[in-house]
Amino acid sequence: MSSFIRKIVQFCLILSLLLFLLEIPIQVNYPSQTWEFGDWHTLKGINAEILLVGGSTMWTGFDADRITCSTGKKTYVLAQDGYGGTMVMTKLKNYLLCNDAPEVIIVNGGYGFFHERQEWYDKHHFLKYLFLDREGLYSTVNQLQGFHWWEFWVPFVRYSGAMRRYFRDATWKNFKPKRKNGFSPTRAQHDPLPEIPFDTVDLARKNFALIPQYSELCENRKIAIRTPVSRNLNERTGGVDSVRFQFESQGFMYIDLNAITVWPDSLFNDNVHLNEHGAKLASNILIDSILKPLYADPAFDARAIRLHIPLPSIQANALSENIQ
Amino acid sequence: MLFNSPEFLLFLPIVFGLYWFVANKNLKAQNALILSASYFFYGWWDWRFLGLIALSTLVDYTVGLQINKHRIERNRKQWLWVSVLVNLGLLGYFKYTNFFIKSWIDAWNSLGIEMQTTTLQIILPVGISFYTFQTLSYTIDIYRGQLQPTRSLLNFATFVSFFPQLVAGPIERAAKLLPQIESKRVFKYEEGVTGLRLILWGLFKKVAIADNCAIFVNDIFANYPDYSGPTLILGMVLFAFQIYGDFSGYSDIAIGTAKLFGIQLMTNFKTPFLSKSIPEFWNRWHISLSSWLNDYVFFPMAFTLRKHGKSGVALAVFFTFLVSGLWHGADWKYVVFGGLHGLIFLPYVFLNHGPVQIGTGRIDEDGYFRWHHTIRNFGLIAFTFSFNLFAWVFFRADSVSDAMSFFSHLMKSLDSEVVFDMRMTENFPIYLCIFILAMYESKGEGAKFMCRYRRVRWSIYLFLIFLIIAVAQDESSTFIYFQF
């Protein structure tokens, strides 16, 4: 028996060594990002002055480059594709740990914030960052389907069934994403998102408990934006007033972009994700109607705004057709 | 608890350690530990059904003693009927109630008498078909005078619920397993090593082959109208490897795990794809079931019908395969699957001069792959394999009509210009794993890794582990035979 146990221990040691060897390239390449969007990437040294926080509706909906150029403030979209407020808050916490607090934080206060997943969507984007939980993800993902505790403690095995991703994470150098400004909405134009079949959406019932936690994280000026949705979906969305109340009671300036103007279907890839033209329009509204007045007058109240800026001519016809 | 889950990876060493280092001085303590571990293992899936195992155990333990106590044949038979009715009653209720209700209603509907479909919400307890057959064999063997009942409830309960083979076999006979449970076990190094090799090999077959084949098979069978004929044939072949990898993988892990506890279980598979006929196939495939059916269904029936000569034997064979089909699941597709095997078995009954047996586990001297095999043998192997592919479509399809539709589409699309419409490169890891499986098992070397140099052997183990990790799916998938 002792010989049996001894050999098992020897074998397990060799196996562990092999797994650690396979883990080394992943840890060496830790800071690199291999996917343009969706990656859970490292965040050190971004130090944005305006920080947009949310899921896919934020990174497809606002052009950080445009905002930076127009306002002169360094803008960054801190997004996690496919996730709602809980996951994004973990990312925001990580961001705040290794960056200066932004002057303005703009949080997605629409469906994207309240939409929570049961399953671990796009898990492969997280794999690199799980071992030893250097990103503090454990408590955020341990309720999701697809979570396995050992993936945080045993080297390499989390790449089980994802060898292509392993080789990419282990060998690829930085993909050169727009680390300066976060994700670019232009991607959405080239890679149309699938139609998301929403029925009625009630925003009031979910995730209110997250709002105070976000409020605590945002020391300076904080804004919550309900991102544009198609007119059809907007008409079937309930509970916006409750959401507004919840955000405003926590010190957020709540702006419903759907109340400012009507968003024609031609500006969307699907019901909730703006295309490039839509993102341009949304960014312009954010810049001209909110950020510029805000920087000019800290007491500016965005609740009063209604769209009075001229729409880009390319959208004018489409918009008027839809309104009629 | 699944063999291919991390929970089992923790469970097994803990039980192993307690078994050999804490409870090793006392046989009762060892058996009590095995019993507790087995109930824990089963209860991990659904603790509510532990009561069923306990009930089955208590009934058959009592029946065994009562049959042995009574000398009058009538009384002995009455007690045997108690066991048969309780065991088959439980099996019938949990597994076949809805099937019979639905079949009954369908029969009336087909006669033009409309009846409403009402089925019960019954969960099928995992492994019920396996432990029911195992306990039934105990009482029948005692009734036949082939076995003495055990006086120890602990030993009997351990025999019924022994966790390595509790939920998907091999279906052990009391005459073989009980004496091992009743006698002191001594750890043997070679047995321990062989057990670990079998576990590793079983995991490879399940995780690397079966689970990966399942991805393509599920897609092909779910969307067969969209695929070309050759792709459908590929789906049939991959399903053959899926079901073999899944079930024989489970058996290997079960046998290997039992070896770690000093207990020998029967071999359940002997390279069935190298069978040269269907009778030989059933000597190599799920041997524990086919030999059980041989002893408790075929043989008594053939004996009863002996005055009808070969026709009686043929009837017994056909009936046995229908039972075999129905054992697999409560659906007509399984009955058709069994019936097809029964039909193809019949020529053997009439042409064979010796006694007919099913599931003997015996194979020819050249039963493994040899290059000097004759062309005739290759032809026979190919024919048998092809027949199995055909029959397994009924097994895999959603229903009999679905299987017929599958074949209909296959025939129509065989002449299509599209040869393979799936991305074949994506299948490459599967082909590699199947190649490794074929290279290893076709030699018939059992669980030996064909090298006396430890470094080479260990390298092979590490490579297999790496392969398992590399191609494993994210979630541990259940074994196909759990549903039976």
CSV table of N, CA and C in Angstrom, one decimal, chain A residues 120-170:
chain,number,residue,atom,x,y,z
A,120,TRP,N,-23.0,31.7,-17.4
A,120,TRP,CA,-21.7,32.5,-17.6
A,120,TRP,C,-21.5,32.7,-19.1
A,121,TYR,N,-22.0,33.8,-19.5
A,121,TYR,CA,-22.0,34.1,-21.0
A,121,TYR,C,-20.6,34.4,-21.4
A,122,ASP,N,-20.2,33.9,-22.5
A,122,ASP,CA,-18.8,34.1,-23.1
A,122,ASP,C,-17.7,33.9,-22.0
A,123,LYS,N,-17.8,32.7,-21.4
A,123,LYS,CA,-16.9,32.4,-20.3
A,123,LYS,C,-15.4,32.5,-20.8
A,124,HIS,N,-15.2,32.1,-22.1
A,124,HIS,CA,-13.8,32.0,-22.5
A,124,HIS,C,-13.1,33.4,-22.4
A,125,HIS,N,-13.9,34.5,-22.5
A,125,HIS,CA,-13.3,35.8,-22.3
A,125,HIS,C,-12.7,36.0,-20.9
A,126,PHE,N,-13.1,35.2,-20.0
A,126,PHE,CA,-12.7,35.4,-18.6
A,126,PHE,C,-11.6,34.4,-18.2
A,127,LEU,N,-11.4,33.4,-19.0
A,127,LEU,CA,-10.6,32.3,-18.5
A,127,LEU,C,-9.2,32.7,-18.0
A,128,LYS,N,-8.6,33.6,-18.8
A,128,LYS,CA,-7.2,34.0,-18.4
A,128,LYS,C,-7.1,34.6,-17.0
A,129,TYR,N,-8.2,35.2,-16.6
A,129,TYR,CA,-8.1,36.0,-15.3
A,129,TYR,C,-8.6,35.2,-14.1
A,130,LEU,N,-8.9,33.9,-14.3
A,130,LEU,CA,-9.5,33.2,-13.2
A,130,LEU,C,-8.5,32.7,-12.2
A,131,PHE,N,-7.4,32.2,-12.6
A,131,PHE,CA,-6.4,31.5,-11.8
A,131,PHE,C,-6.0,32.4,-10.6
A,132,LEU,N,-6.2,31.9,-9.4
A,132,LEU,CA,-5.9,32.6,-8.2
A,132,LEU,C,-6.7,33.9,-8.0
A,133,ASP,N,-7.7,34.1,-8.8
A,133,ASP,CA,-8.7,35.2,-8.7
A,133,ASP,C,-8.0,36.5,-8.5
A,134,ARG,N,-7.1,36.9,-9.3
A,134,ARG,CA,-6.4,38.2,-9.2
A,134,ARG,C,-7.4,39.3,-9.5
A,135,GLU,N,-8.5,39.1,-10.2
A,135,GLU,CA,-9.4,40.2,-10.5
A,135,GLU,C,-10.6,40.2,-9.6
A,136,GLY,N,-10.6,39.4,-8.6
A,136,GLY,CA,-11.8,39.4,-7.6
A,136,GLY,C,-13.1,39.0,-8.3
A,137,LEU,N,-13.0,38.0,-9.2
A,137,LEU,CA,-14.2,37.7,-9.9
A,137,LEU,C,-15.1,36.6,-9.2
A,138,TYR,N,-14.4,35.9,-8.3
A,138,TYR,CA,-15.0,34.7,-7.7
A,138,TYR,C,-16.5,35.0,-7.2
A,139,SER,N,-16.6,36.0,-6.4
A,139,SER,CA,-17.9,36.2,-5.8
A,139,SER,C,-18.9,36.7,-6.8
A,140,THR,N,-18.5,37.2,-7.9
A,140,THR,CA,-19.4,37.7,-8.9
A,140,THR,C,-19.9,36.6,-9.8
A,141,VAL,N,-19.1,35.6,-10.0
A,141,VAL,CA,-19.5,34.6,-11.0
A,141,VAL,C,-19.9,33.2,-10.3
A,142,ASN,N,-19.8,33.2,-9.0
A,142,ASN,CA,-20.0,31.9,-8.4
A,142,ASN,C,-21.5,31.5,-8.4
A,143,GLN,N,-22.4,32.4,-8.8
A,143,GLN,CA,-23.8,32.0,-8.9
A,143,GLN,C,-24.2,31.6,-10.3
A,144,LEU,N,-23.3,31.8,-11.2
A,144,LEU,CA,-23.6,31.6,-12.7
A,144,LEU,C,-23.4,30.2,-13.1
A,145,GLN,N,-24.3,29.7,-14.0
A,145,GLN,CA,-24.2,28.4,-14.5
A,145,GLN,C,-22.9,28.3,-15.3
A,146,GLY,N,-22.1,27.3,-15.1
A,146,GLY,CA,-20.8,27.2,-15.8
A,146,GLY,C,-19.7,27.5,-14.8
A,147,PHE,N,-20.0,27.9,-13.6
A,147,PHE,CA,-19.0,28.2,-12.6
A,147,PHE,C,-18.4,26.9,-12.0
A,148,HIS,N,-17.1,26.8,-11.9
A,148,HIS,CA,-16.5,25.6,-11.2
A,148,HIS,C,-15.4,26.2,-10.3
A,149,TRP,N,-15.5,25.9,-9.0
A,149,TRP,CA,-14.6,26.5,-8.1
A,149,TRP,C,-13.1,26.1,-8.4
A,150,TRP,N,-12.9,24.9,-8.9
A,150,TRP,CA,-11.5,24.5,-9.1
A,150,TRP,C,-10.8,25.3,-10.2
A,151,GLU,N,-11.6,25.9,-11.0
A,151,GLU,CA,-10.9,26.7,-12.1
A,151,GLU,C,-10.1,27.9,-11.5
A,152,PHE,N,-10.4,28.2,-10.3
A,152,PHE,CA,-9.7,29.4,-9.7
A,152,PHE,C,-8.5,28.9,-8.9
A,153,TRP,N,-8.3,27.6,-8.7
A,153,TRP,CA,-7.2,27.1,-7.9
A,153,TRP,C,-6.3,26.1,-8.6
A,154,VAL,N,-6.8,25.4,-9.6
A,154,VAL,CA,-6.0,24.5,-10.3
A,154,VAL,C,-5.5,25.1,-11.6
A,155,PRO,N,-4.2,25.1,-11.9
A,155,PRO,CA,-3.7,25.8,-13.1
A,155,PRO,C,-4.2,25.0,-14.3
A,156,PHE,N,-4.4,25.8,-15.4
A,156,PHE,CA,-4.6,25.3,-16.8
A,156,PHE,C,-6.0,24.6,-17.0
A,157,VAL,N,-6.5,23.8,-16.0
A,157,VAL,CA,-7.7,23.0,-16.3
A,157,VAL,C,-8.9,23.8,-16.7
A,158,ARG,N,-8.9,25.1,-16.4
A,158,ARG,CA,-10.1,25.9,-16.8
A,158,ARG,C,-10.2,26.0,-18.4
A,159,TYR,N,-9.1,25.7,-19.1
A,159,TYR,CA,-9.1,25.8,-20.5
A,159,TYR,C,-9.6,24.5,-21.1
A,160,SER,N,-10.1,23.6,-20.3
A,160,SER,CA,-10.7,22.4,-20.7
A,160,SER,C,-11.7,22.6,-21.8
A,161,GLY,N,-11.5,22.0,-23.0
A,161,GLY,CA,-12.4,22.2,-24.1
A,161,GLY,C,-12.3,23.5,-24.8
A,162,ALA,N,-11.3,24.3,-24.4
A,162,ALA,CA,-11.1,25.7,-25.0
A,162,ALA,C,-9.7,25.9,-25.4
A,163,MET,N,-9.1,24.9,-26.1
A,163,MET,CA,-7.7,24.9,-26.4
A,163,MET,C,-7.3,26.0,-27.3
A,164,ARG,N,-8.2,26.4,-28.3
A,164,ARG,CA,-7.9,27.5,-29.2
A,164,ARG,C,-7.7,28.8,-28.4
A,165,ARG,N,-8.6,28.9,-27.4
A,165,ARG,CA,-8.5,30.1,-26.6
A,165,ARG,C,-7.2,30.1,-25.8
A,166,TYR,N,-6.8,28.9,-25.3
A,166,TYR,CA,-5.6,28.7,-24.5
A,166,TYR,C,-4.4,29.2,-25.4
A,167,PHE,N,-4.3,28.7,-26.6
A,167,PHE,CA,-3.2,29.1,-27.4
A,167,PHE,C,-3.2,30.6,-27.7
A,168,ARG,N,-4.4,31.1,-27.9
A,168,ARG,CA,-4.5,32.6,-28.2
A,168,ARG,C,-4.1,33.3,-26.9
A,169,ASP,N,-4.5,32.9,-25.8
A,169,ASP,CA,-4.2,33.7,-24.5
A,169,ASP,C,-2.7,33.5,-24.2
A,170,ALA,N,-2.2,32.3,-24.6
A,170,ALA,CA,-0.8,32.0,-24.2
A,170,ALA,C,0.2,32.6,-25.1
